[in-house]
């Protein structure tokens, strides 16, 4: 039997104990975040000192350490971010996981020896995106969680030199990573900045907007947890180089349990054990340690109703049995697994689809009887000081297994945590004789200094100065960057005495002078690094500095049907952008061709907007639209590069997350003619972004509902328990306009696009007319408007913006109140004045 190549097992770590748990249980690498610029801003950050300890723990066992540096970085943060990354490099990291495309380039310039991995936040999900990663020179990329095995196969075949990494276990985002703007728009907590408010974990109502009928309710966009253990062999055969476990905010016991399980399964693959799926018993610890309910993800294809938790968004635990009676303060239960003192239990009402409503910790247990695999036990469960009482028939769910936790803790108990990592060894030589001062020579590297005592050495009457005392007193270097190395007393006469206070004073004098020397050396090193960082941040390559200026302000109106296009043109749009993929059915090609000719006769351009997500099997359908020969607006990284190389006029949409000038420079280098800036930047930050080009080459979205999430799952098909992609009668005929309403009453339109993908639209349109003068002052002349829901007074809105831009062009002040009157106050200012 020929063994398969085994991928690297990458475990999460949010604490030093989690690092210990990972290395003790078979991880080949750990990924973790330090206190700045990582996509977990609460509860999963290590200090720089802890990072050094983590690297020491891992490297002692041959385990690599990857730093999550995976947020979008603003122009004014670039210098600080790169400097902080340098501090992390100094602590021993082996690679950085990066989201920001421009930052990838900067890291390669400042830290050329550091390995760079592309984050899943880059939304790489096809060969075109993978080719950009190869062009960038990243060693590997973390693929989108939505990719199927067939997707992975195609990417691997098309770009064989690029390392591939993919998730196999843990929490799933419902939105394609990097394409979730909902959290930021609602609360200024951007998912692209490490502050996701987890809007997907709320309960929602799904309604038909035409009839008002409720179609579904529950946790409709809260995914179950990924558990892809059945796909490990296939992923290994495909040549995936790294399998990743999610969970940097999870406890060390979780890391230990999950890592141990996947290590065992991968070792089996290495031994040539093929065609074997893990048994229920093998998987049970993973369900018990933490699970919202498990899904194999989308490796095997599109998932439907079972992809979602539906009834509750939190840890579900393991269902054991039912409550059969009560006896005083005891609950009598019949369970398939024995309950132990210390277990955490939840109790669910005996109604299908109900969530756990009561729970507590087991205080007492009595075994009443056992019949095969059914155990009758009397248990006392308390929640705080109160005993838990439930009726007969309630389900018993174990949410915490005391035995499993204890076993997990024991697995890493012996992994030591080094106390002082990165300290500098200092060797000391001692000289002296009776009647003279103690002379010490302190040495590290090329630094040597001499410190003399102020008290004369004298013959000892009791304890003589010896190696033990010298090491004890001179070695008290805590709180300094140093640790004591060797002590040489060959030059010190025997039988002498000196007060301990004098030894302490001498040590303090020495350490002050050593730290001064070290400070000068470090300042010199830091100055060299800072100068390099400053040079790289300030430099924009000449080949991308020359961007054509727009002769007149451009007002692009994005629409999804031909009639909308005519309305926007009548309002004064200079270019119509047609998104024929937004909703079913797409308009016929013949009508679009006729529209192009009609608009051309009016001097108005027509542009095609592609989906941000184009799975490999969807490319043929897109190609027939690309064959129209229209210029393109796209939020798809790979398409932007590919089409620009073919000579197509490409505008990179806001989904490409152009957050700073170096990301912009990369897109210009890839061939994009115009860039739509990120919708998560303030007006001031937009000015910093466009400054190197004085605004040339940039658009800003000033009106409309952004796509808050791009979701492979379809909430409408799930509501009716229909098979995804085969139920277009629902969205085309029966429920053409549906929306999700959150607990606070905000309603988000759901557009089911041509690939049966959901695009969740923001509850209110961004309206930025008051910021037009500031954007104009920054030199920006491209403005984008999005019309993606029925009912907008489109012609009037476009006309209001057209008039505002015309007034700015003639040096007059626009009437920004006109737009607000059209919207009756139902709008958001977006992020123009609210930083994320």
PDB file of C-alpha atoms in Angstrom, residues 7-277:
ATOM      1  CA  UNK A   7      -0.358  17.784   4.581  1.00  0.00           C
ATOM      2  CA  UNK A   8       0.953  19.959   7.362  1.00  0.00           C
ATOM      3  CA  UNK A   9      -1.456  20.164  10.319  1.00  0.00           C
ATOM      4  CA  UNK A  10      -1.870  23.797  11.369  1.00  0.00           C
ATOM      5  CA  UNK A  11      -3.429  24.427  14.797  1.00  0.00           C
ATOM      6  CA  UNK A  12      -4.743  27.679  16.293  1.00  0.00           C
ATOM      7  CA  UNK A  13      -3.368  29.333  19.413  1.00  0.00           C
ATOM      8  CA  UNK A  14      -4.709  32.368  21.247  1.00  0.00           C
ATOM      9  CA  UNK A  15      -2.721  31.750  24.438  1.00  0.00           C
ATOM     10  CA  UNK A  16       0.552  30.175  25.500  1.00  0.00           C
ATOM     11  CA  UNK A  17      -1.362  27.220  26.908  1.00  0.00           C
ATOM     12  CA  UNK A  18      -2.968  26.727  23.493  1.00  0.00           C
ATOM     13  CA  UNK A  19       0.514  26.701  21.928  1.00  0.00           C
ATOM     14  CA  UNK A  20       1.524  24.036  24.428  1.00  0.00           C
ATOM     15  CA  UNK A  21      -1.630  22.056  23.661  1.00  0.00           C
ATOM     16  CA  UNK A  22      -0.967  22.211  19.920  1.00  0.00           C
ATOM     17  CA  UNK A  23       2.662  21.104  20.028  1.00  0.00           C
ATOM     18  CA  UNK A  24       1.960  18.345  22.548  1.00  0.00           C
ATOM     19  CA  UNK A  25      -0.777  16.854  20.397  1.00  0.00           C
ATOM     20  CA  UNK A  26       0.940  16.690  17.044  1.00  0.00           C
ATOM     21  CA  UNK A  27       0.584  20.040  15.242  1.00  0.00           C
ATOM     22  CA  UNK A  28       3.227  20.693  12.594  1.00  0.00           C
ATOM     23  CA  UNK A  29       2.649  24.435  12.878  1.00  0.00           C
ATOM     24  CA  UNK A  30       0.639  26.912  14.944  1.00  0.00           C
ATOM     25  CA  UNK A  31      -0.841  30.222  13.911  1.00  0.00           C
ATOM     26  CA  UNK A  32      -1.379  33.028  16.346  1.00  0.00           C
ATOM     27  CA  UNK A  33      -1.840  36.770  16.569  1.00  0.00           C
ATOM     28  CA  UNK A  34       0.088  39.390  18.472  1.00  0.00           C
ATOM     29  CA  UNK A  35      -1.493  42.466  19.993  1.00  0.00           C
ATOM     30  CA  UNK A  36      -1.738  44.526  16.788  1.00  0.00           C
ATOM     31  CA  UNK A  37      -2.963  44.044  13.213  1.00  0.00           C
ATOM     32  CA  UNK A  38      -4.466  40.592  13.568  1.00  0.00           C
ATOM     33  CA  UNK A  39      -8.029  39.528  12.808  1.00  0.00           C
ATOM     34  CA  UNK A  40      -9.003  38.691  16.362  1.00  0.00           C
ATOM     35  CA  UNK A  41      -9.100  41.884  18.373  1.00  0.00           C
ATOM     36  CA  UNK A  42     -10.403  40.382  21.618  1.00  0.00           C
ATOM     37  CA  UNK A  43      -9.308  37.384  23.629  1.00  0.00           C
ATOM     38  CA  UNK A  44      -6.777  35.901  21.210  1.00  0.00           C
ATOM     39  CA  UNK A  45      -3.765  38.164  21.332  1.00  0.00           C
ATOM     40  CA  UNK A  46      -0.291  37.505  22.625  1.00  0.00           C
ATOM     41  CA  UNK A  47       2.075  40.175  23.877  1.00  0.00           C
ATOM     42  CA  UNK A  48       5.481  40.399  22.232  1.00  0.00           C
ATOM     43  CA  UNK A  49       7.055  38.652  25.220  1.00  0.00           C
ATOM     44  CA  UNK A  50       4.469  35.870  24.977  1.00  0.00           C
ATOM     45  CA  UNK A  51       5.114  35.642  21.245  1.00  0.00           C
ATOM     46  CA  UNK A  52       8.799  35.029  21.964  1.00  0.00           C
ATOM     47  CA  UNK A  53       7.831  32.331  24.456  1.00  0.00           C
ATOM     48  CA  UNK A  54       5.427  30.776  21.948  1.00  0.00           C
ATOM     49  CA  UNK A  55       8.159  30.605  19.318  1.00  0.00           C
ATOM     50  CA  UNK A  56      10.535  29.025  21.813  1.00  0.00           C
ATOM     51  CA  UNK A  57       7.951  26.410  22.842  1.00  0.00           C
ATOM     52  CA  UNK A  58       7.150  25.548  19.223  1.00  0.00           C
ATOM     53  CA  UNK A  59      10.679  25.553  17.850  1.00  0.00           C
ATOM     54  CA  UNK A  60      11.887  23.293  20.677  1.00  0.00           C
ATOM     55  CA  UNK A  61       9.562  20.640  19.183  1.00  0.00           C
ATOM     56  CA  UNK A  62      10.220  21.379  15.526  1.00  0.00           C
ATOM     57  CA  UNK A  63       6.900  23.216  15.101  1.00  0.00           C
ATOM     58  CA  UNK A  64       6.635  26.343  12.933  1.00  0.00           C
ATOM     59  CA  UNK A  65       4.901  29.581  13.975  1.00  0.00           C
ATOM     60  CA  UNK A  66       2.777  31.695  11.624  1.00  0.00           C
ATOM     61  CA  UNK A  67       1.746  35.205  12.641  1.00  0.00           C
ATOM     62  CA  UNK A  68      -1.736  36.368  11.651  1.00  0.00           C
ATOM     63  CA  UNK A  69      -1.101  39.791  10.148  1.00  0.00           C
ATOM     64  CA  UNK A  70      -4.396  39.507   8.340  1.00  0.00           C
ATOM     65  CA  UNK A  71      -6.224  42.816   8.383  1.00  0.00           C
ATOM     66  CA  UNK A  72      -6.546  45.637   5.886  1.00  0.00           C
ATOM     67  CA  UNK A  73      -4.133  48.405   6.794  1.00  0.00           C
ATOM     68  CA  UNK A  74      -4.839  52.107   6.350  1.00  0.00           C
ATOM     69  CA  UNK A  75      -2.349  54.488   4.720  1.00  0.00           C
ATOM     70  CA  UNK A  76      -1.330  56.163   7.973  1.00  0.00           C
ATOM     71  CA  UNK A  77      -0.838  52.774   9.681  1.00  0.00           C
ATOM     72  CA  UNK A  78       1.615  51.275   7.211  1.00  0.00           C
ATOM     73  CA  UNK A  79       4.786  52.480   8.914  1.00  0.00           C
ATOM     74  CA  UNK A  80       3.672  51.404  12.378  1.00  0.00           C
ATOM     75  CA  UNK A  81       2.406  48.060  11.095  1.00  0.00           C
ATOM     76  CA  UNK A  82       5.656  47.182   9.352  1.00  0.00           C
ATOM     77  CA  UNK A  83       7.676  48.252  12.363  1.00  0.00           C
ATOM     78  CA  UNK A  84       5.520  46.082  14.615  1.00  0.00           C
ATOM     79  CA  UNK A  85       5.904  43.168  12.243  1.00  0.00           C
ATOM     80  CA  UNK A  86       9.660  43.613  12.621  1.00  0.00           C
ATOM     81  CA  UNK A  87       9.284  43.191  16.371  1.00  0.00           C
ATOM     82  CA  UNK A  88       7.456  39.932  15.706  1.00  0.00           C
ATOM     83  CA  UNK A  89      10.134  38.784  13.264  1.00  0.00           C
ATOM     84  CA  UNK A  90      12.700  39.447  15.996  1.00  0.00           C
ATOM     85  CA  UNK A  91      10.743  37.122  18.307  1.00  0.00           C
ATOM     86  CA  UNK A  92      11.131  34.226  15.888  1.00  0.00           C
ATOM     87  CA  UNK A  93       8.030  33.851  13.685  1.00  0.00           C
ATOM     88  CA  UNK A  94       8.437  31.686  10.591  1.00  0.00           C
ATOM     89  CA  UNK A  95       5.799  33.268   8.350  1.00  0.00           C
ATOM     90  CA  UNK A  96       3.116  35.950   8.234  1.00  0.00           C
ATOM     91  CA  UNK A  97      -0.480  35.349   7.079  1.00  0.00           C
ATOM     92  CA  UNK A  98      -1.496  38.510   5.221  1.00  0.00           C
ATOM     93  CA  UNK A  99      -4.763  39.850   3.800  1.00  0.00           C
ATOM     94  CA  UNK A 100      -3.695  43.225   2.425  1.00  0.00           C
ATOM     95  CA  UNK A 101      -2.242  42.857  -1.080  1.00  0.00           C
ATOM     96  CA  UNK A 102      -0.172  46.017  -0.825  1.00  0.00           C
ATOM     97  CA  UNK A 103       1.283  44.916   2.487  1.00  0.00           C
ATOM     98  CA  UNK A 104       2.464  41.664   0.873  1.00  0.00           C
ATOM     99  CA  UNK A 105       4.655  43.735  -1.430  1.00  0.00           C
ATOM    100  CA  UNK A 106       5.952  45.895   1.405  1.00  0.00           C
ATOM    101  CA  UNK A 107       6.858  42.874   3.539  1.00  0.00           C
ATOM    102  CA  UNK A 108       8.812  41.404   0.648  1.00  0.00           C
ATOM    103  CA  UNK A 109      10.786  44.631   0.384  1.00  0.00           C
ATOM    104  CA  UNK A 110      11.436  45.200   4.094  1.00  0.00           C
ATOM    105  CA  UNK A 111      11.716  41.590   5.296  1.00  0.00           C
ATOM    106  CA  UNK A 112      12.691  39.611   2.198  1.00  0.00           C
ATOM    107  CA  UNK A 113      13.523  36.467   4.177  1.00  0.00           C
ATOM    108  CA  UNK A 114      10.081  36.253   5.810  1.00  0.00           C
ATOM    109  CA  UNK A 115       7.681  33.725   4.303  1.00  0.00           C
ATOM    110  CA  UNK A 116       4.304  35.236   3.337  1.00  0.00           C
ATOM    111  CA  UNK A 117       1.019  33.323   3.170  1.00  0.00           C
ATOM    112  CA  UNK A 118      -2.131  34.725   1.571  1.00  0.00           C
ATOM    113  CA  UNK A 119      -5.055  34.835   3.994  1.00  0.00           C
ATOM    114  CA  UNK A 120      -8.471  33.383   3.218  1.00  0.00           C
ATOM    115  CA  UNK A 121      -9.585  37.039   3.523  1.00  0.00           C
ATOM    116  CA  UNK A 122      -8.111  37.538   0.034  1.00  0.00           C
ATOM    117  CA  UNK A 123     -11.129  35.570  -1.308  1.00  0.00           C
ATOM    118  CA  UNK A 124      -9.010  33.376  -3.572  1.00  0.00           C
ATOM    119  CA  UNK A 125     -11.426  30.735  -4.843  1.00  0.00           C
ATOM    120  CA  UNK A 126     -10.356  29.981  -8.428  1.00  0.00           C
ATOM    121  CA  UNK A 127      -7.329  29.644 -10.688  1.00  0.00           C
ATOM    122  CA  UNK A 128      -7.388  33.294 -11.753  1.00  0.00           C
ATOM    123  CA  UNK A 129      -7.013  34.458  -8.163  1.00  0.00           C
ATOM    124  CA  UNK A 130      -4.372  31.807  -7.487  1.00  0.00           C
ATOM    125  CA  UNK A 131      -2.334  33.080 -10.441  1.00  0.00           C
ATOM    126  CA  UNK A 132      -2.269  36.553  -8.894  1.00  0.00           C
ATOM    127  CA  UNK A 133      -0.930  34.972  -5.707  1.00  0.00           C
ATOM    128  CA  UNK A 134       1.802  33.301  -7.722  1.00  0.00           C
ATOM    129  CA  UNK A 135       2.566  36.603  -9.428  1.00  0.00           C
ATOM    130  CA  UNK A 136       2.824  38.259  -6.021  1.00  0.00           C
ATOM    131  CA  UNK A 137       5.301  35.629  -4.864  1.00  0.00           C
ATOM    132  CA  UNK A 138       3.423  34.321  -1.835  1.00  0.00           C
ATOM    133  CA  UNK A 139       4.440  30.838  -0.747  1.00  0.00           C
ATOM    134  CA  UNK A 140       0.892  29.624  -0.169  1.00  0.00           C
ATOM    135  CA  UNK A 141      -2.683  30.831  -0.077  1.00  0.00           C
ATOM    136  CA  UNK A 142      -5.567  29.844   2.172  1.00  0.00           C
ATOM    137  CA  UNK A 143      -8.452  28.993  -0.156  1.00  0.00           C
ATOM    138  CA  UNK A 144     -12.034  30.098   0.406  1.00  0.00           C
ATOM    139  CA  UNK A 145     -13.972  27.823   2.730  1.00  0.00           C
ATOM    140  CA  UNK A 146     -16.634  27.467   0.040  1.00  0.00           C
ATOM    141  CA  UNK A 147     -14.372  25.654  -2.403  1.00  0.00           C
ATOM    142  CA  UNK A 148     -15.333  22.112  -3.421  1.00  0.00           C
ATOM    143  CA  UNK A 149     -12.828  19.317  -3.929  1.00  0.00           C
ATOM    144  CA  UNK A 150     -13.244  19.788  -7.677  1.00  0.00           C
ATOM    145  CA  UNK A 151     -12.453  23.512  -7.295  1.00  0.00           C
ATOM    146  CA  UNK A 152      -9.296  22.627  -5.383  1.00  0.00           C
ATOM    147  CA  UNK A 153      -8.326  20.111  -8.064  1.00  0.00           C
ATOM    148  CA  UNK A 154      -8.619  22.719 -10.822  1.00  0.00           C
ATOM    149  CA  UNK A 155      -6.656  25.310  -8.887  1.00  0.00           C
ATOM    150  CA  UNK A 156      -3.936  22.780  -8.096  1.00  0.00           C
ATOM    151  CA  UNK A 157      -3.707  21.676 -11.736  1.00  0.00           C
ATOM    152  CA  UNK A 158      -3.659  25.222 -13.121  1.00  0.00           C
ATOM    153  CA  UNK A 159      -1.184  26.687 -10.600  1.00  0.00           C
ATOM    154  CA  UNK A 160       0.862  23.688  -9.394  1.00  0.00           C
ATOM    155  CA  UNK A 161       3.760  25.736  -7.973  1.00  0.00           C
ATOM    156  CA  UNK A 162       1.565  27.622  -5.480  1.00  0.00           C
ATOM    157  CA  UNK A 163       1.167  26.111  -2.022  1.00  0.00           C
ATOM    158  CA  UNK A 164      -2.462  25.530  -1.020  1.00  0.00           C
ATOM    159  CA  UNK A 165      -3.945  25.622   2.450  1.00  0.00           C
ATOM    160  CA  UNK A 166      -7.536  24.926   3.412  1.00  0.00           C
ATOM    161  CA  UNK A 167      -9.677  24.760   6.542  1.00  0.00           C
ATOM    162  CA  UNK A 168     -10.797  21.381   7.850  1.00  0.00           C
ATOM    163  CA  UNK A 169     -12.298  22.109  11.254  1.00  0.00           C
ATOM    164  CA  UNK A 170     -13.910  24.859  13.313  1.00  0.00           C
ATOM    165  CA  UNK A 171     -16.253  27.798  12.944  1.00  0.00           C
ATOM    166  CA  UNK A 172     -17.363  28.846   9.460  1.00  0.00           C
ATOM    167  CA  UNK A 173     -18.165  32.328   8.174  1.00  0.00           C
ATOM    168  CA  UNK A 174     -21.412  32.399   6.222  1.00  0.00           C
ATOM    169  CA  UNK A 175     -19.974  35.081   3.933  1.00  0.00           C
ATOM    170  CA  UNK A 176     -16.999  34.611   1.699  1.00  0.00           C
ATOM    171  CA  UNK A 177     -14.106  35.865   3.817  1.00  0.00           C
ATOM    172  CA  UNK A 178     -13.009  39.325   2.789  1.00  0.00           C
ATOM    173  CA  UNK A 179     -16.494  40.058   1.419  1.00  0.00           C
ATOM    174  CA  UNK A 180     -18.354  40.754   4.683  1.00  0.00           C
ATOM    175  CA  UNK A 181     -19.069  44.455   5.127  1.00  0.00           C
ATOM    176  CA  UNK A 182     -22.230  44.024   7.184  1.00  0.00           C
ATOM    177  CA  UNK A 183     -20.641  44.171  10.635  1.00  0.00           C
ATOM    178  CA  UNK A 184     -18.741  47.360   9.827  1.00  0.00           C
ATOM    179  CA  UNK A 185     -21.751  49.129   8.336  1.00  0.00           C
ATOM    180  CA  UNK A 186     -23.892  48.284  11.340  1.00  0.00           C
ATOM    181  CA  UNK A 187     -21.445  48.878  14.169  1.00  0.00           C
ATOM    182  CA  UNK A 188     -18.082  50.127  12.818  1.00  0.00           C
ATOM    183  CA  UNK A 189     -16.701  46.699  13.759  1.00  0.00           C
ATOM    184  CA  UNK A 190     -15.185  45.627  10.475  1.00  0.00           C
ATOM    185  CA  UNK A 191     -14.623  41.959   9.688  1.00  0.00           C
ATOM    186  CA  UNK A 192     -11.711  43.117   7.517  1.00  0.00           C
ATOM    187  CA  UNK A 193     -10.165  44.833  10.527  1.00  0.00           C
ATOM    188  CA  UNK A 194     -10.448  42.030  13.060  1.00  0.00           C
ATOM    189  CA  UNK A 195     -13.539  43.320  14.858  1.00  0.00           C
ATOM    190  CA  UNK A 196     -16.403  41.249  13.462  1.00  0.00           C
ATOM    191  CA  UNK A 197     -19.593  41.661  15.510  1.00  0.00           C
ATOM    192  CA  UNK A 198     -20.870  38.298  14.189  1.00  0.00           C
ATOM    193  CA  UNK A 199     -24.048  39.621  12.609  1.00  0.00           C
ATOM    194  CA  UNK A 200     -24.505  36.141  11.129  1.00  0.00           C
ATOM    195  CA  UNK A 201     -25.088  34.633  14.594  1.00  0.00           C
ATOM    196  CA  UNK A 202     -28.299  36.621  15.174  1.00  0.00           C
ATOM    197  CA  UNK A 203     -31.802  35.285  14.658  1.00  0.00           C
ATOM    198  CA  UNK A 204     -33.647  36.551  11.577  1.00  0.00           C
ATOM    199  CA  UNK A 205     -37.032  36.529   9.908  1.00  0.00           C
ATOM    200  CA  UNK A 206     -37.172  35.743   6.188  1.00  0.00           C
ATOM    201  CA  UNK A 207     -40.068  37.599   4.567  1.00  0.00           C
ATOM    202  CA  UNK A 208     -41.595  37.933   1.123  1.00  0.00           C
ATOM    203  CA  UNK A 209     -41.444  41.681   0.433  1.00  0.00           C
ATOM    204  CA  UNK A 210     -44.404  41.608  -1.957  1.00  0.00           C
ATOM    205  CA  UNK A 211     -46.876  39.822   0.307  1.00  0.00           C
ATOM    206  CA  UNK A 212     -45.339  40.377   3.741  1.00  0.00           C
ATOM    207  CA  UNK A 213     -45.560  36.638   4.380  1.00  0.00           C
ATOM    208  CA  UNK A 214     -43.093  35.101   6.801  1.00  0.00           C
ATOM    209  CA  UNK A 215     -41.173  32.346   5.013  1.00  0.00           C
ATOM    210  CA  UNK A 216     -38.760  31.246   7.731  1.00  0.00           C
ATOM    211  CA  UNK A 217     -37.370  32.240  11.103  1.00  0.00           C
ATOM    212  CA  UNK A 218     -34.406  31.301  13.264  1.00  0.00           C
ATOM    213  CA  UNK A 219     -30.631  31.491  13.025  1.00  0.00           C
ATOM    214  CA  UNK A 220     -30.871  31.441   9.246  1.00  0.00           C
ATOM    215  CA  UNK A 221     -27.315  32.522   8.395  1.00  0.00           C
ATOM    216  CA  UNK A 222     -25.523  30.967  11.369  1.00  0.00           C
ATOM    217  CA  UNK A 223     -23.404  28.126  10.033  1.00  0.00           C
ATOM    218  CA  UNK A 224     -22.699  24.859  11.757  1.00  0.00           C
ATOM    219  CA  UNK A 225     -19.064  24.101  12.503  1.00  0.00           C
ATOM    220  CA  UNK A 226     -16.814  22.570   9.879  1.00  0.00           C
ATOM    221  CA  UNK A 227     -15.679  18.998  10.505  1.00  0.00           C
ATOM    222  CA  UNK A 228     -14.117  17.780   7.261  1.00  0.00           C
ATOM    223  CA  UNK A 229     -12.499  14.623   8.639  1.00  0.00           C
ATOM    224  CA  UNK A 230     -14.169  12.520   5.940  1.00  0.00           C
ATOM    225  CA  UNK A 231     -12.351  14.511   3.231  1.00  0.00           C
ATOM    226  CA  UNK A 232      -8.783  14.311   4.563  1.00  0.00           C
ATOM    227  CA  UNK A 233      -7.649  11.580   2.211  1.00  0.00           C
ATOM    228  CA  UNK A 234      -9.052  13.378  -0.832  1.00  0.00           C
ATOM    229  CA  UNK A 235      -7.357  16.637   0.190  1.00  0.00           C
ATOM    230  CA  UNK A 236      -4.058  14.808   0.648  1.00  0.00           C
ATOM    231  CA  UNK A 237      -4.403  13.194  -2.789  1.00  0.00           C
ATOM    232  CA  UNK A 238      -5.060  16.620  -4.337  1.00  0.00           C
ATOM    233  CA  UNK A 239      -1.724  17.864  -3.022  1.00  0.00           C
ATOM    234  CA  UNK A 240      -3.057  20.389  -0.524  1.00  0.00           C
ATOM    235  CA  UNK A 241      -0.025  21.309   1.542  1.00  0.00           C
ATOM    236  CA  UNK A 242      -1.642  22.438   4.774  1.00  0.00           C
ATOM    237  CA  UNK A 243      -4.856  21.635   6.661  1.00  0.00           C
ATOM    238  CA  UNK A 244      -6.009  24.316   9.055  1.00  0.00           C
ATOM    239  CA  UNK A 245      -8.034  24.149  12.259  1.00  0.00           C
ATOM    240  CA  UNK A 246      -9.985  27.296  13.164  1.00  0.00           C
ATOM    241  CA  UNK A 247     -10.164  28.401  16.793  1.00  0.00           C
ATOM    242  CA  UNK A 248      -7.771  31.072  18.057  1.00  0.00           C
ATOM    243  CA  UNK A 249     -10.392  32.144  20.611  1.00  0.00           C
ATOM    244  CA  UNK A 250     -10.986  28.582  21.798  1.00  0.00           C
ATOM    245  CA  UNK A 251      -9.628  27.107  25.023  1.00  0.00           C
ATOM    246  CA  UNK A 252      -6.404  25.052  25.100  1.00  0.00           C
ATOM    247  CA  UNK A 253      -8.446  21.905  25.793  1.00  0.00           C
ATOM    248  CA  UNK A 254     -10.234  22.410  22.466  1.00  0.00           C
ATOM    249  CA  UNK A 255      -6.918  22.831  20.660  1.00  0.00           C
ATOM    250  CA  UNK A 256      -5.542  19.696  22.300  1.00  0.00           C
ATOM    251  CA  UNK A 257      -8.584  17.543  21.516  1.00  0.00           C
ATOM    252  CA  UNK A 258      -9.023  18.598  17.902  1.00  0.00           C
ATOM    253  CA  UNK A 259      -5.314  18.529  17.081  1.00  0.00           C
ATOM    254  CA  UNK A 260      -4.927  15.051  18.564  1.00  0.00           C
ATOM    255  CA  UNK A 261      -7.835  13.705  16.513  1.00  0.00           C
ATOM    256  CA  UNK A 262      -6.644  15.110  13.183  1.00  0.00           C
ATOM    257  CA  UNK A 263      -3.060  14.061  13.921  1.00  0.00           C
ATOM    258  CA  UNK A 264      -4.257  10.499  14.354  1.00  0.00           C
ATOM    259  CA  UNK A 265      -6.244  10.507  11.117  1.00  0.00           C
ATOM    260  CA  UNK A 266      -3.408  12.046   9.125  1.00  0.00           C
ATOM    261  CA  UNK A 267      -0.944   9.546  10.546  1.00  0.00           C
ATOM    262  CA  UNK A 268      -3.274   6.818   9.343  1.00  0.00           C
ATOM    263  CA  UNK A 269      -3.154   8.286   5.837  1.00  0.00           C
ATOM    264  CA  UNK A 270       0.647   8.356   6.084  1.00  0.00           C
ATOM    265  CA  UNK A 271       0.572   4.641   6.885  1.00  0.00           C
ATOM    266  CA  UNK A 272      -1.482   4.006   3.773  1.00  0.00           C
ATOM    267  CA  UNK A 273      -4.840   3.459   5.456  1.00  0.00           C
ATOM    268  CA  UNK A 274      -7.136   4.420   2.585  1.00  0.00           C
ATOM    269  CA  UNK A 275     -10.897   4.503   2.133  1.00  0.00           C
ATOM    270  CA  UNK A 276     -11.562   4.729   5.846  1.00  0.00           C
ATOM    271  CA  UNK A 277     -13.810   7.409   7.318  1.00  0.00           C
TER     272      UNK A 277
END
